[in-house]
Amino acid sequence: PETPARTVEDRSWIIMAAVSEPNAPNGWALLWGGIKRSVTGYEYTPDKKNIDLKAVTAEFLGTLLLTFVGCGAATVHGAGTPITRLIIAFSFGMTVMAVAYAIGHHSGGHLNCAVTFSLVLGGAVTWNQGLANVVAQCFASIVACILLVIIHPCELDLTTTLATNIPAPGFTDWQVILAEAMGTFLLCFTVWETAVSKVASCGKNSCLVIGMSVFLAIQVLIHVDGCSINPNRSLGPALVSKLRSCSNYTAGGISALWMMWVGPLLGA
């Protein structure tokens, strides 16, 4: 008899596995062509040693676009007024929404190593796939900032640091870590309850809701440290702006980078 057609919930875009597949590859394997795919990535439970290179490539491209647009908007407009802060929050949130829709069916559209970390901890993504995604995300952030350097000369960077996350005066290290943890928790909670949960009611609108959660987190945290909630988003600007060594460079991004990792990973 013919095998009945498999169906996958549209809303479960983040999960890397859905249906058991007897012919799934075993052992270490880097997979690309010939994979049976659905909106969730694999149509079978992948072996923990397999790495989906299409998902890794999607995460690289998606994170590059997110960092380029979000940090680029901050670089062009600065963050000194309520209007420019609103522009930055909207740019990040809308880019998360657009790119997640674009690559969600290839990788889940994590775009954020804290989100990937949360999904690995929850068992939605295998550890080796998560590690490969994180490497791609971090490298993409650096490449995006190199592109911004090529496009925007030092004098046109209104942040002076390619939108590096630096704690504002008056905030202690632990206040920054707590703020980043809370903002990242908002994001990861939204991801799990709208995109991963099989009983979620938003369906394909999960990307819209997740983008909105990023917008809201930035509105609350941008005055604290520029709002990271995404360690790889902080990594690229901090490293590239430091190496760029503009005369108007504002120091502090490298020394604060640990907080932009600890806080989001705790919140995840």
XYZ file of N, CA and C in Angstrom, residues 46-201:
468
model
N 16.593 13.711 12.832
C 17.966 13.568 12.358
C 18.857 12.909 13.393
N 19.830 12.142 12.916
C 20.845 11.603 13.806
C 21.601 12.769 14.431
N 21.976 12.649 15.710
C 22.628 13.740 16.409
C 23.990 14.096 15.816
N 24.515 13.229 14.939
C 25.802 13.513 14.330
C 25.664 14.214 12.981
N 24.436 14.365 12.497
C 24.229 14.996 11.201
C 24.185 16.517 11.339
N 24.712 17.210 10.352
C 24.640 18.667 10.297
C 24.048 19.063 8.953
N 22.993 19.839 8.989
C 22.327 20.298 7.773
C 23.005 21.587 7.302
N 23.792 21.491 6.244
C 24.531 22.651 5.748
C 23.612 23.706 5.138
N 22.465 23.274 4.642
C 21.523 24.268 4.129
C 21.014 25.151 5.261
N 20.768 24.551 6.428
C 20.355 25.334 7.592
C 21.470 26.272 8.035
N 22.703 25.795 8.026
C 23.846 26.625 8.415
C 23.989 27.813 7.465
N 23.859 27.555 6.174
C 23.954 28.634 5.180
C 22.831 29.645 5.355
N 21.627 29.150 5.638
C 20.486 30.044 5.859
C 20.707 30.923 7.078
N 21.271 30.345 8.136
C 21.538 31.129 9.344
C 22.614 32.184 9.085
N 23.607 31.836 8.289
C 24.635 32.819 7.947
C 24.025 33.992 7.190
N 23.264 33.695 6.149
C 22.672 34.760 5.341
C 21.681 35.584 6.148
N 20.840 34.916 6.933
C 19.838 35.630 7.712
C 20.451 36.539 8.763
N 21.479 36.044 9.465
C 22.126 36.852 10.498
C 22.895 38.005 9.874
N 23.487 37.778 8.715
C 24.174 38.858 8.009
C 23.197 39.981 7.690
N 22.032 39.631 7.185
C 21.036 40.651 6.829
C 20.515 41.376 8.061
N 20.270 40.630 9.141
C 19.785 41.253 10.368
C 20.795 42.257 10.913
N 22.051 41.861 10.992
C 23.081 42.746 11.530
C 23.306 43.942 10.611
N 23.298 43.693 9.319
C 23.526 44.765 8.352
C 22.426 45.819 8.437
N 21.169 45.389 8.467
C 20.057 46.346 8.487
C 19.920 46.996 9.859
N 19.916 46.189 10.919
C 19.710 46.746 12.249
C 20.823 47.680 12.675
N 22.055 47.194 12.619
C 23.194 48.037 13.003
C 23.404 49.166 11.997
N 23.074 48.900 10.739
C 23.181 49.947 9.733
C 22.231 51.096 10.016
N 21.010 50.793 10.436
C 20.046 51.842 10.776
C 20.538 52.666 11.957
N 21.114 51.981 12.953
C 21.647 52.704 14.111
C 22.831 53.573 13.710
N 23.685 53.055 12.837
C 24.853 53.804 12.385
C 24.454 55.077 11.650
N 23.442 54.982 10.822
C 23.006 56.122 10.010
C 22.256 57.161 10.834
N 21.369 56.694 11.715
C 20.483 57.615 12.427
C 20.967 57.988 13.816
N 21.842 57.174 14.422
C 22.218 57.411 15.798
C 21.079 57.010 16.729
N 21.344 57.064 18.030
C 20.324 56.656 18.998
C 20.141 57.717 20.068
N 20.270 58.960 19.676
C 20.245 60.035 20.658
C 18.890 60.635 20.942
N 17.881 60.307 20.153
C 16.549 60.887 20.354
C 15.500 59.784 20.385
N 14.329 60.051 20.958
C 13.272 59.039 20.964
C 12.876 58.562 19.563
N 12.902 59.458 18.599
C 12.518 59.079 17.234
C 13.539 58.122 16.636
N 14.828 58.420 16.795
C 15.845 57.528 16.222
C 15.862 56.184 16.941
N 15.568 56.172 18.231
C 15.481 54.900 18.952
C 14.310 54.074 18.441
N 13.225 54.738 18.128
C 12.073 54.041 17.559
C 12.420 53.466 16.190
N 13.167 54.224 15.399
C 13.592 53.755 14.076
C 14.452 52.498 14.214
N 15.378 52.519 15.162
C 16.273 51.370 15.362
C 15.487 50.140 15.797
N 14.595 50.321 16.767
C 13.785 49.195 17.246
C 12.931 48.622 16.116
N 12.352 49.502 15.327
C 11.518 49.059 14.208
C 12.359 48.336 13.165
N 13.568 48.828 12.912
C 14.437 48.199 11.917
C 14.821 46.781 12.326
N 15.223 46.603 13.576
C 15.564 45.262 14.050
C 14.349 44.343 14.036
N 13.233 44.825 14.568
C 12.035 43.988 14.643
C 11.510 43.577 13.284
N 11.456 44.520 12.356
C 10.958 44.213 11.014
C 11.906 43.281 10.273
N 13.214 43.453 10.484
C 14.170 42.574 9.812
C 14.073 41.155 10.339
N 13.928 41.009 11.660
C 13.727 39.673 12.232
C 12.498 39.016 11.605
N 11.411 39.756 11.501
C 10.189 39.205 10.922
C 10.405 38.796 9.463
N 10.966 39.696 8.665
C 11.123 39.432 7.236
C 12.073 38.265 6.979
N 13.215 38.262 7.666
C 14.205 37.219 7.427
C 13.739 35.880 7.970
N 13.046 35.877 9.103
C 12.517 34.616 9.640
C 11.514 33.992 8.672
N 10.681 34.820 8.062
C 9.776 34.304 7.028
C 10.568 33.750 5.845
N 11.674 34.413 5.504
C 12.441 34.033 4.316
C 13.204 32.735 4.499
N 13.770 32.502 5.691
C 14.632 31.329 5.869
C 14.080 30.320 6.866
N 12.899 30.597 7.415
C 12.350 29.702 8.431
C 12.193 28.273 7.969
N 11.870 28.077 6.707
C 11.666 26.721 6.192
C 12.980 26.016 5.891
N 14.097 26.730 6.003
C 15.407 26.103 5.811
C 16.104 25.791 7.133
N 15.985 26.693 8.098
C 16.742 26.512 9.345
C 15.936 26.780 10.605
N 14.748 27.327 10.465
C 13.988 27.773 11.614
C 14.117 29.266 11.853
N 15.096 29.897 11.207
C 15.248 31.350 11.319
C 15.601 31.793 12.726
N 16.643 31.192 13.318
C 17.030 31.573 14.673
C 17.627 32.978 14.708
N 18.641 33.241 13.878
C 19.277 34.562 13.730
C 19.951 35.045 15.001
N 20.066 34.212 15.995
C 20.462 34.653 17.331
C 20.966 33.435 18.084
N 22.225 33.461 18.525
C 22.753 32.268 19.174
C 22.111 32.019 20.532
N 21.507 33.036 21.152
C 20.767 32.801 22.392
C 19.499 32.000 22.109
N 18.835 32.299 21.002
C 17.656 31.523 20.603
C 18.070 30.099 20.263
N 19.153 29.954 19.523
C 19.654 28.613 19.204
C 19.983 27.847 20.479
N 20.641 28.504 21.424
C 20.990 27.884 22.704
C 19.735 27.414 23.439
N 18.711 28.246 23.446
C 17.458 27.887 24.100
C 16.820 26.661 23.442
N 16.855 26.616 22.122
C 16.243 25.499 21.397
C 17.039 24.209 21.575
N 18.357 24.326 21.702
C 19.175 23.147 21.982
C 18.879 22.625 23.384
N 18.793 23.527 24.366
C 18.488 23.120 25.733
C 17.123 22.447 25.820
N 16.177 22.930 25.025
C 14.829 22.366 25.040
C 14.656 21.141 24.170
N 15.703 20.738 23.461
C 15.636 19.538 22.639
C 15.019 19.731 21.273
N 14.769 20.974 20.881
C 14.182 21.219 19.564
C 15.224 21.189 18.456
N 16.491 21.410 18.813
C 17.593 21.393 17.857
C 18.716 20.548 18.466
N 19.354 19.714 17.647
C 20.448 18.890 18.145
C 21.657 19.761 18.475
N 22.506 19.291 19.384
C 23.624 20.113 19.859
C 24.605 20.439 18.745
N 24.874 19.476 17.864
C 25.862 19.732 16.822
C 25.319 20.677 15.751
N 24.016 20.580 15.452
C 23.402 21.536 14.529
C 23.399 22.922 15.144
N 23.116 22.987 16.440
C 23.130 24.270 17.130
C 24.501 24.907 17.115
N 25.543 24.116 17.354
C 26.908 24.642 17.348
C 27.286 25.165 15.967
N 26.925 24.413 14.928
C 27.213 24.856 13.561
C 26.472 26.155 13.244
N 25.224 26.260 13.702
C 24.455 27.482 13.484
C 25.103 28.673 14.183
N 25.564 28.473 15.415
C 26.176 29.567 16.183
C 27.443 30.073 15.494
N 28.273 29.168 15.002
C 29.487 29.575 14.289
C 29.123 30.415 13.065
N 28.107 29.983 12.324
C 27.668 30.732 11.142
C 27.130 32.101 11.528
N 26.362 32.166 12.604
C 25.784 33.437 13.055
C 26.868 34.432 13.457
N 27.865 33.968 14.202
C 28.934 34.867 14.648
C 29.761 35.365 13.468
N 30.091 34.477 12.555
C 30.861 34.869 11.379
C 30.059 35.845 10.523
N 28.757 35.622 10.403
C 27.901 36.508 9.604
C 27.853 37.910 10.193
N 27.824 38.007 11.519
C 27.799 39.317 12.165
C 29.058 40.109 11.842
N 30.195 39.433 11.840
C 31.466 40.099 11.519
C 31.480 40.555 10.059
N 31.034 39.687 9.158
C 31.003 40.035 7.735
C 30.072 41.221 7.494
N 28.910 41.236 8.154
C 27.957 42.335 7.988
C 28.574 43.661 8.409
N 29.331 43.644 9.497
C 29.958 44.879 9.972
C 31.096 45.327 9.052
N 31.783 44.381 8.451
C 32.798 44.747 7.459
C 32.142 45.452 6.277
N 30.986 44.973 5.857
C 30.237 45.627 4.783
C 29.818 47.039 5.186
N 29.390 47.192 6.446
C 29.005 48.527 6.920
C 30.198 49.478 6.926
N 31.374 48.960 7.279
C 32.588 49.781 7.271
C 32.902 50.259 5.855
N 32.721 49.369 4.887
C 32.989 49.731 3.493
C 32.025 50.815 3.011
N 30.784 50.734 3.451
C 29.747 51.663 2.985
C 29.788 52.987 3.731
N 29.973 52.943 5.065
C 29.878 54.143 5.894
C 31.247 54.558 6.420
N 31.767 55.693 6.003
C 33.035 56.177 6.568
C 32.860 56.560 8.034
N 33.978 56.708 8.728
C 33.947 56.971 10.175
C 33.072 58.164 10.539
N 33.200 59.240 9.779
C 32.487 60.475 10.138
C 30.974 60.364 9.971
N 30.498 59.352 9.234
C 29.058 59.172 9.052
C 28.472 58.127 9.998
N 29.317 57.539 10.820
C 28.836 56.588 11.823
C 28.443 57.378 13.069
N 27.156 57.626 13.240
C 26.692 58.468 14.344
C 26.788 57.777 15.690
N 27.009 56.464 15.692
C 27.227 55.765 16.957
C 28.709 55.698 17.301
N 29.566 55.935 16.339
C 31.041 55.878 16.417
C 31.569 54.463 16.644
N 30.681 53.469 16.732
C 31.124 52.098 17.047
C 30.366 51.035 16.252
N 29.740 51.423 15.146
C 28.911 50.477 14.377
C 27.800 49.895 15.239
N 27.269 50.701 16.152
C 26.156 50.295 17.033
C 26.562 49.212 18.021
N 27.801 49.301 18.520
C 28.258 48.379 19.555
C 27.445 48.579 20.833
N 27.172 47.488 21.529
C 26.440 47.568 22.790
C 27.397 47.949 23.915
N 27.177 49.115 24.516
C 27.996 49.629 25.604
C 27.062 50.089 26.725
N 27.276 49.650 27.960
C 26.417 50.098 29.067
C 26.428 51.617 29.196
N 25.257 52.184 29.390
C 25.153 53.630 29.559
C 25.624 54.023 30.958
N 26.077 55.266 31.123
C 26.497 55.727 32.453
C 25.370 55.560 33.476
N 25.735 55.110 34.665
C 24.747 54.942 35.725
C 24.233 53.528 35.893
N 24.577 52.629 34.959
C 24.130 51.240 35.048
C 25.307 50.338 35.405
N 25.111 49.495 36.419
C 26.154 48.558 36.823
C 26.157 47.345 35.899
N 27.220 46.563 36.006
C 27.329 45.362 35.182
C 26.152 44.426 35.421
N 25.764 44.247 36.669
C 24.694 43.302 36.980
C 23.335 43.822 36.551
N 23.149 45.123 36.541
C 21.905 45.678 35.999
C 21.808 45.402 34.498
N 22.934 45.545 33.809
C 22.956 45.260 32.368
C 22.674 43.783 32.109
N 23.305 42.907 32.879
C 23.089 41.465 32.703
C 21.632 41.106 32.956
N 21.051 41.658 34.023
C 19.642 41.380 34.322
C 18.732 41.890 33.206
N 19.015 43.091 32.719
C 18.205 43.661 31.635
C 18.284 42.791 30.388
N 19.495 42.356 30.038
C 19.668 41.510 28.855
C 18.990 40.153 29.042
N 19.058 39.615 30.250
C 18.402 38.332 30.520
C 16.889 38.447 30.365
N 16.309 39.524 30.859
C 14.858 39.704 30.763
C 14.421 39.914 29.316
N 15.180 40.732 28.577
C 14.825 40.956 27.178
C 14.930 39.688 26.355
N 15.958 38.885 26.613
C 16.131 37.633 25.874
C 15.079 36.613 26.276
N 14.695 36.623 27.546
C 13.626 35.724 27.977
C 12.326 36.038 27.246
N 12.024 37.331 27.086
C 10.834 37.723 26.331
C 10.876 37.148 24.922
N 12.034 37.263 24.274
C 12.179 36.755 22.909
C 12.046 35.232 22.865
N 12.790 34.526 23.702
C 12.785 33.059 23.657
C 11.434 32.494 24.087
N 10.806 33.122 25.074
C 9.470 32.692 25.492
C 8.490 32.816 24.332
N 8.604 33.915 23.593
C 7.726 34.117 22.436
C 7.995 33.074 21.358
N 9.267 32.778 21.116
C 9.621 31.761 20.120
C 9.009 30.414 20.483
N 9.203 29.989 21.725
C 8.702 28.673 22.140
C 7.176 28.599 22.081
N 6.515 29.651 22.516
C 5.053 29.580 22.642
C 4.307 29.902 21.349
N 4.976 30.470 20.367
C 4.292 30.778 19.106
C 4.791 29.937 17.940
N 6.096 29.623 17.936
C 6.666 28.921 16.778
C 6.909 27.447 17.040
N 7.173 27.081 18.285
C 7.506 25.693 18.589
C 6.287 24.913 19.080
N 5.510 25.524 19.942
C 4.361 24.825 20.525
C 3.366 24.389 19.460
N 2.970 23.131 19.517
C 2.027 22.602 18.536
C 0.596 23.057 18.792
N 0.353 23.659 19.940
C -0.999 24.136 20.232
C -1.101 25.650 20.095
N -0.056 26.286 19.569
C -0.096 27.731 19.360
C -1.168 28.074 18.333
N -1.773 29.231 18.491
C -2.895 29.617 17.637
C -2.515 30.590 16.533
